[in-house]
Short mmCIF file of C-alpha atoms and ligand atoms in Angstrom, two decimals:
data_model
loop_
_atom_site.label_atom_id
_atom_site.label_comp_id
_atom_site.label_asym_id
_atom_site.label_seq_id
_atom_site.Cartn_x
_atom_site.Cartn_y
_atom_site.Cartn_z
CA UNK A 1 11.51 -5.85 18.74
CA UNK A 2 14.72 -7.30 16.74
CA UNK A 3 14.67 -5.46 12.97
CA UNK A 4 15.01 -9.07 11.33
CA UNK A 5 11.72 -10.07 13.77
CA UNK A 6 9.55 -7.25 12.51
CA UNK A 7 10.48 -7.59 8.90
CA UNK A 8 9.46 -11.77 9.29
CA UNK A 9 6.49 -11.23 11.40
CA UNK A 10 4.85 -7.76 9.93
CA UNK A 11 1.65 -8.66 8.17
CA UNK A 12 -1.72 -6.92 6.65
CA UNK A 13 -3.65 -5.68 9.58
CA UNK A 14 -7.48 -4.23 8.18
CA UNK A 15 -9.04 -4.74 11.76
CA UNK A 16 -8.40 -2.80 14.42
CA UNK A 17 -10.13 -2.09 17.90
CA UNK A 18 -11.45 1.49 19.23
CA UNK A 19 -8.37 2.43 20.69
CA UNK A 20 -7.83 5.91 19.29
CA UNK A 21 -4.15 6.85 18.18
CA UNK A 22 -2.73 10.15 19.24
CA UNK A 23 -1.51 12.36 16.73
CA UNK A 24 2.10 12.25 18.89
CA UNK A 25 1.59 8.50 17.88
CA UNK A 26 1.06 9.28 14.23
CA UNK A 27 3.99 12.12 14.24
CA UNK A 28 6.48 9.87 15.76
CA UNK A 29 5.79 7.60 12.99
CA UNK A 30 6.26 9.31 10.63
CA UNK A 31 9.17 10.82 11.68
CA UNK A 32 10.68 6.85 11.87
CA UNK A 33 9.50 6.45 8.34
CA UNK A 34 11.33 9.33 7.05
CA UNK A 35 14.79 7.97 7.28
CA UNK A 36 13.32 5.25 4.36
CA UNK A 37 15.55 5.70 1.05
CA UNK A 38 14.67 7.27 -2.19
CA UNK A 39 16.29 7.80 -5.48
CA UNK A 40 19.24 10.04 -5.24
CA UNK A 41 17.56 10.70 -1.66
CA UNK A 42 15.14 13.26 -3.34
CA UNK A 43 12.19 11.61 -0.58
CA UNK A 44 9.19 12.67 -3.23
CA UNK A 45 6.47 11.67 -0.51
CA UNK A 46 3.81 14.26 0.99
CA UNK A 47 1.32 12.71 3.52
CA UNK A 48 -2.38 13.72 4.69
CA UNK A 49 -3.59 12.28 7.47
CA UNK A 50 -7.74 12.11 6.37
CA UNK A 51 -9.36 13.21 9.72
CA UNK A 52 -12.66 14.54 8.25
CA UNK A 53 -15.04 11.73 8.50
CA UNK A 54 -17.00 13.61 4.67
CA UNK A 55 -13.82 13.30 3.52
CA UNK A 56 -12.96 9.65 4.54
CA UNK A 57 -16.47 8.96 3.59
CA UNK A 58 -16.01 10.32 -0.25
CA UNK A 59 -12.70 8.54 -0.30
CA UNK A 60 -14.26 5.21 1.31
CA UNK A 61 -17.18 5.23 -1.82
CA UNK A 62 -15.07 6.38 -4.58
CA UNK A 63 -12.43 3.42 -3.04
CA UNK A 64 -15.53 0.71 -3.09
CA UNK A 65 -16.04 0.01 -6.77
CA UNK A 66 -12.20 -0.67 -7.46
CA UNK A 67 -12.62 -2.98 -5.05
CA UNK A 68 -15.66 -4.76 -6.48
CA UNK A 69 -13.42 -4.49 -9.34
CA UNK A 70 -10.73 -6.67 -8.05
CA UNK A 71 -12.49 -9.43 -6.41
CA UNK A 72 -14.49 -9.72 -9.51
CA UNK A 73 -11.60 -9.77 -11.76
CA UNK A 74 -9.62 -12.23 -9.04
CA UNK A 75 -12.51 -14.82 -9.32
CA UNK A 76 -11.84 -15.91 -12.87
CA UNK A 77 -8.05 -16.40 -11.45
CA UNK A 78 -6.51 -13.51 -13.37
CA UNK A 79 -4.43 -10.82 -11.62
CA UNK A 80 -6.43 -7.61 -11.71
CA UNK A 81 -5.11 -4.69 -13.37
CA UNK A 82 -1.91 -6.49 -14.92
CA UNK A 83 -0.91 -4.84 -17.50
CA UNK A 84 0.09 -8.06 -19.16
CA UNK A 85 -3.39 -9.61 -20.33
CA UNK A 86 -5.34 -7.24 -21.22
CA UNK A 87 -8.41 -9.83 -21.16
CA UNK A 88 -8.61 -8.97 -17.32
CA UNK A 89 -9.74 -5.88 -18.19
CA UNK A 90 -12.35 -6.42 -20.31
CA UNK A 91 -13.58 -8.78 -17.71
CA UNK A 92 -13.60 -6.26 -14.82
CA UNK A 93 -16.92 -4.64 -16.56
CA UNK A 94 -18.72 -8.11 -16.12
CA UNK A 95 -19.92 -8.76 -12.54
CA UNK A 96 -19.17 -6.45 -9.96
CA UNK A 97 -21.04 -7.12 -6.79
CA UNK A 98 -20.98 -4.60 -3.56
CA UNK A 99 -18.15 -7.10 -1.99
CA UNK A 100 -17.57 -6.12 1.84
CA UNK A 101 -14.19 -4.50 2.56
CA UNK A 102 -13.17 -4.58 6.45
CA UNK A 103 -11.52 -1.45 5.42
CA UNK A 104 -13.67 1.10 3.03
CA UNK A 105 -16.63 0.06 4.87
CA UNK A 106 -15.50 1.22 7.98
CA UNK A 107 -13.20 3.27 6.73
CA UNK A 108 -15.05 6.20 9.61
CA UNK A 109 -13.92 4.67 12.52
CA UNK A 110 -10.24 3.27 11.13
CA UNK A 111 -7.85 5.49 14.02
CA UNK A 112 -5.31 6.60 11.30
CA UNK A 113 -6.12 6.82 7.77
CA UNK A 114 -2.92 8.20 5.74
CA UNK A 115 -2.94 9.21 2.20
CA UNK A 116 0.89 9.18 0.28
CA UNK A 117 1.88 11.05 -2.68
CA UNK A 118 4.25 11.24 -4.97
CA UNK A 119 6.12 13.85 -6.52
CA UNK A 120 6.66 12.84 -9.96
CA UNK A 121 8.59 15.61 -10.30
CA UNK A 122 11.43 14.51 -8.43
CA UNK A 123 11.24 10.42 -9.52
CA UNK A 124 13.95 9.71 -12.23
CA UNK A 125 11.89 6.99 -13.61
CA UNK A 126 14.94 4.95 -15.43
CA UNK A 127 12.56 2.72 -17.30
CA UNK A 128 10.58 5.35 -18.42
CA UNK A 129 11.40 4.77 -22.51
CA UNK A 130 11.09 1.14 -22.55
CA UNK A 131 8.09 -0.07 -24.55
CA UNK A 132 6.40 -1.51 -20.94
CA UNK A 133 4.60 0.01 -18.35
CA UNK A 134 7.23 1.50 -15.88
CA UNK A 135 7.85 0.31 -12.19
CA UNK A 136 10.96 1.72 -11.27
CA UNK A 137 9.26 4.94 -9.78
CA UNK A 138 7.70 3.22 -7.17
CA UNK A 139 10.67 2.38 -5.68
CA UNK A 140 11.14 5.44 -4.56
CA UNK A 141 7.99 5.85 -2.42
CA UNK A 142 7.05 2.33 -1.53
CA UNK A 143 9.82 2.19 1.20
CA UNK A 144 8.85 5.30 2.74
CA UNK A 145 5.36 3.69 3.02
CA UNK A 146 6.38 0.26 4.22
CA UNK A 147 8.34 1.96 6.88
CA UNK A 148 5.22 3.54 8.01
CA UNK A 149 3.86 0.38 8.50
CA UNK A 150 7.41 -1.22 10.09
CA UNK A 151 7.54 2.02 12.13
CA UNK A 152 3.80 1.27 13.70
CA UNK A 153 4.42 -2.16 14.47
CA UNK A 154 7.13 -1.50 16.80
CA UNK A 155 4.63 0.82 18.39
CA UNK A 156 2.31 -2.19 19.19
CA UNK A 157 0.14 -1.04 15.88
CA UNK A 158 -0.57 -2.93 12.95
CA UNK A 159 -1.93 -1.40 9.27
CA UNK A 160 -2.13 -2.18 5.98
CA UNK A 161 -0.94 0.25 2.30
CA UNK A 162 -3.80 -0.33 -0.09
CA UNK A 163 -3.13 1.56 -3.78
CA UNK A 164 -7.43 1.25 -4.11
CA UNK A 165 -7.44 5.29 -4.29
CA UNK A 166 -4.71 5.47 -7.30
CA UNK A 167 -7.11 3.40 -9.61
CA UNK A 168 -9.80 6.46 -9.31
CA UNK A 169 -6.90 9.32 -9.03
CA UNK A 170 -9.27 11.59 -10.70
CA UNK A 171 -11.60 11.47 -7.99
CA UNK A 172 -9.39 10.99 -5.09
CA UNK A 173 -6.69 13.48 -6.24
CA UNK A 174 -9.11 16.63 -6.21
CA UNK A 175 -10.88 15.31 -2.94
CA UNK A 176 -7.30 15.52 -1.22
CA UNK A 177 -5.80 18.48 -3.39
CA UNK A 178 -3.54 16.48 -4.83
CA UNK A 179 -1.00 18.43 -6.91
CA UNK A 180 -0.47 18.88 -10.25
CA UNK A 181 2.06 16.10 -11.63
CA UNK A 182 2.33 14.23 -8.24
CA UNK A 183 0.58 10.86 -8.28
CA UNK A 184 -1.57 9.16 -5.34
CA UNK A 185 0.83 6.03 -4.20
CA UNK A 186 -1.19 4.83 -0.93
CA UNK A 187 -3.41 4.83 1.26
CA UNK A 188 -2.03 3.44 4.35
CA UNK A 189 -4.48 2.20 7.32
CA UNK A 190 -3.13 2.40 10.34
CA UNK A 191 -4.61 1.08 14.32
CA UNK A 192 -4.24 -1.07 17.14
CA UNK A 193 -5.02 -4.67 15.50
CA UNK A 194 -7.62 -6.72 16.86
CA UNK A 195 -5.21 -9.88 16.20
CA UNK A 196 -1.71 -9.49 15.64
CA UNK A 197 -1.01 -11.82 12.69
CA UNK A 198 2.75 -12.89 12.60
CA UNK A 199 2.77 -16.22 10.90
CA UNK A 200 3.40 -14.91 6.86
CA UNK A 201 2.69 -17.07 4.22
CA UNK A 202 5.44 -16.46 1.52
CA UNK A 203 7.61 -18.42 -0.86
CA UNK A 204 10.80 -19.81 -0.34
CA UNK A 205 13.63 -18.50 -1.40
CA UNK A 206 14.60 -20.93 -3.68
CA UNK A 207 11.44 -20.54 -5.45
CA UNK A 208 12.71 -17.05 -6.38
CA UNK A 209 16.07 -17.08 -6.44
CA UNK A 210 18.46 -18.18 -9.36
CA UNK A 211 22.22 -17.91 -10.26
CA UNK A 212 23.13 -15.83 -12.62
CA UNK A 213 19.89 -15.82 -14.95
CA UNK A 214 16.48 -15.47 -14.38
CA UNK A 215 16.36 -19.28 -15.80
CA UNK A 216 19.28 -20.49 -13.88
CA UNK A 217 19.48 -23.21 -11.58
CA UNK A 218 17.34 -22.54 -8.20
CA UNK A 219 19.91 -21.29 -5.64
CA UNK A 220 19.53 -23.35 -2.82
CA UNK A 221 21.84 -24.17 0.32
C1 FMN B 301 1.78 -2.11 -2.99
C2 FMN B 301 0.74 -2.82 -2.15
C3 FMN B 301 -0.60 -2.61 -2.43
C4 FMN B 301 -1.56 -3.23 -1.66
N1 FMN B 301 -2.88 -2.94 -1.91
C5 FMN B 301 -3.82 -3.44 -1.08
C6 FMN B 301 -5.16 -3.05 -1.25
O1 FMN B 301 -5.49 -2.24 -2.12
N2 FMN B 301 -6.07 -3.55 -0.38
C7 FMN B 301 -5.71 -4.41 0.62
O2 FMN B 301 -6.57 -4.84 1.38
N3 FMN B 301 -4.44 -4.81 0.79
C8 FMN B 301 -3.49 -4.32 -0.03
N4 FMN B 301 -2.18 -4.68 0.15
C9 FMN B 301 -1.81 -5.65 1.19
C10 FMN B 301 -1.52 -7.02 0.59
O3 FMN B 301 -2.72 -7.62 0.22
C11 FMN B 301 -0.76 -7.85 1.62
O4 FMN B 301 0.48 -7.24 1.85
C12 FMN B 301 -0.54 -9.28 1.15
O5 FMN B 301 -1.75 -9.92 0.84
C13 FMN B 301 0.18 -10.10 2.20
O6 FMN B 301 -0.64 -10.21 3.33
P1 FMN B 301 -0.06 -10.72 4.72
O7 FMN B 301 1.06 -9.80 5.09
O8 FMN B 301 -1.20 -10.63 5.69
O9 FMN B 301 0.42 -12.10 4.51
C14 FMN B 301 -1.19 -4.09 -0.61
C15 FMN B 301 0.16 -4.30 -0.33
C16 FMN B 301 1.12 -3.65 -1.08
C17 FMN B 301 2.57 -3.84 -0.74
#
């Protein structure tokens, strides 16, 4: 597949069939996605690759109510977990429901369930002393995961990183030994999607695109 055809085309897959994925499969991947870029190339990710069905099955429940969380918070229109309005939050203690997720509740039979850290040892986190919450860390990790997902596509796979498990860290983190000052980033499902979906709905560029400010005129063509 053309590079500029997989980045247009690459969507959320959270369905997959039976077909199991060999760990070959799953190395080979990974091995693609480690070429992804990282602050001064320091490549802070460690993967696990959750085999144990207990284990999927603790991560699966503890996974669930964050869930519930969002879809409750999503249905007044608010974006859950901003850090912007804190009102979301309050509201996220109102009315969560068991929602079905294709993903958590299946989460036994997904072929390739991968769990990403960081080490937030190794993250210069330049926005780390402004008075906001930071997001220049992830920058360092989120390509490594996206070019999981890029790298399984061109194998024919589809998948889907969810960042459910870093809500309940405290949970999750022991369950998968996670070390001391690293931070769960993703958990990344992986599997042979029951539809391929390749039509993306996203905005156009001059929607977010400006010259020279962020208020400047929309730069079109
Ligand atoms: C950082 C990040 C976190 C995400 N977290 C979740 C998640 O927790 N659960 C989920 O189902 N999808 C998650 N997604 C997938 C997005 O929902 C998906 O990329 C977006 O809705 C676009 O979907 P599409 O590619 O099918 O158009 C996440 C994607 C990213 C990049």
């Amino acid at each position: 597949m053309e590079l500029r055809d997989g980045i247009r085309t690459t969507g959320a897959i959270r369905g997959f069939t039976d077909q199991v994925v060999d760990d070959q499969v799953v190395h080979d991947i990974l091995d693609d996605a480690r070429f992804a870029p990282s602050g001064g190339n320091r490549q802070p990710w460690r993967v696990v690759v959750v085999k144990d069905p207990t284990l999927r099955h603790q991560l699966g429940e503890s996974m669930k109510p964050v869930w519930d969380e969002y879809v409750a918070i999503s249905a007044t229109g608010k974006t859950p977990f901003t850090v912007v309005d804190a009102s979301a939050y309050q509201l996220a203690s109102v009315t969560p429901g068991n929602v079905p997720n294709d993903l958590l509740d299946n989460i036994g039979n997904i072929p390739v369930v991968l769990a990403v850290a960081a080490d937030l040892g190794s993250i210069a986190m330049m926005d780390k002393d402004l008075d906001r919450a930071t997001i220049t860390g992830g920058a360092s990790i989120y390509p490594f995961c996206w070019s999981v997902v890029l790298a399984a596509r061109s194998r024919g796979l589809g998948g889907v990183i969810t960042t459910f498990a870093s809500r309940v860290e405290p949970t999750t983190g022991p369950l998968l030994g996670l070390p001391q000052n690293w931070a769960l980033a993703a958990t990344i499902f992986l599997g042979h999607p029951i539809k391929q979906t390749t039509k993306l709905k996203r905005h156009a560029v001059d929607k977010f695109t400006t010259i020279d400010a962020f208020n400047g005129s929309p730069f079109t063509i």
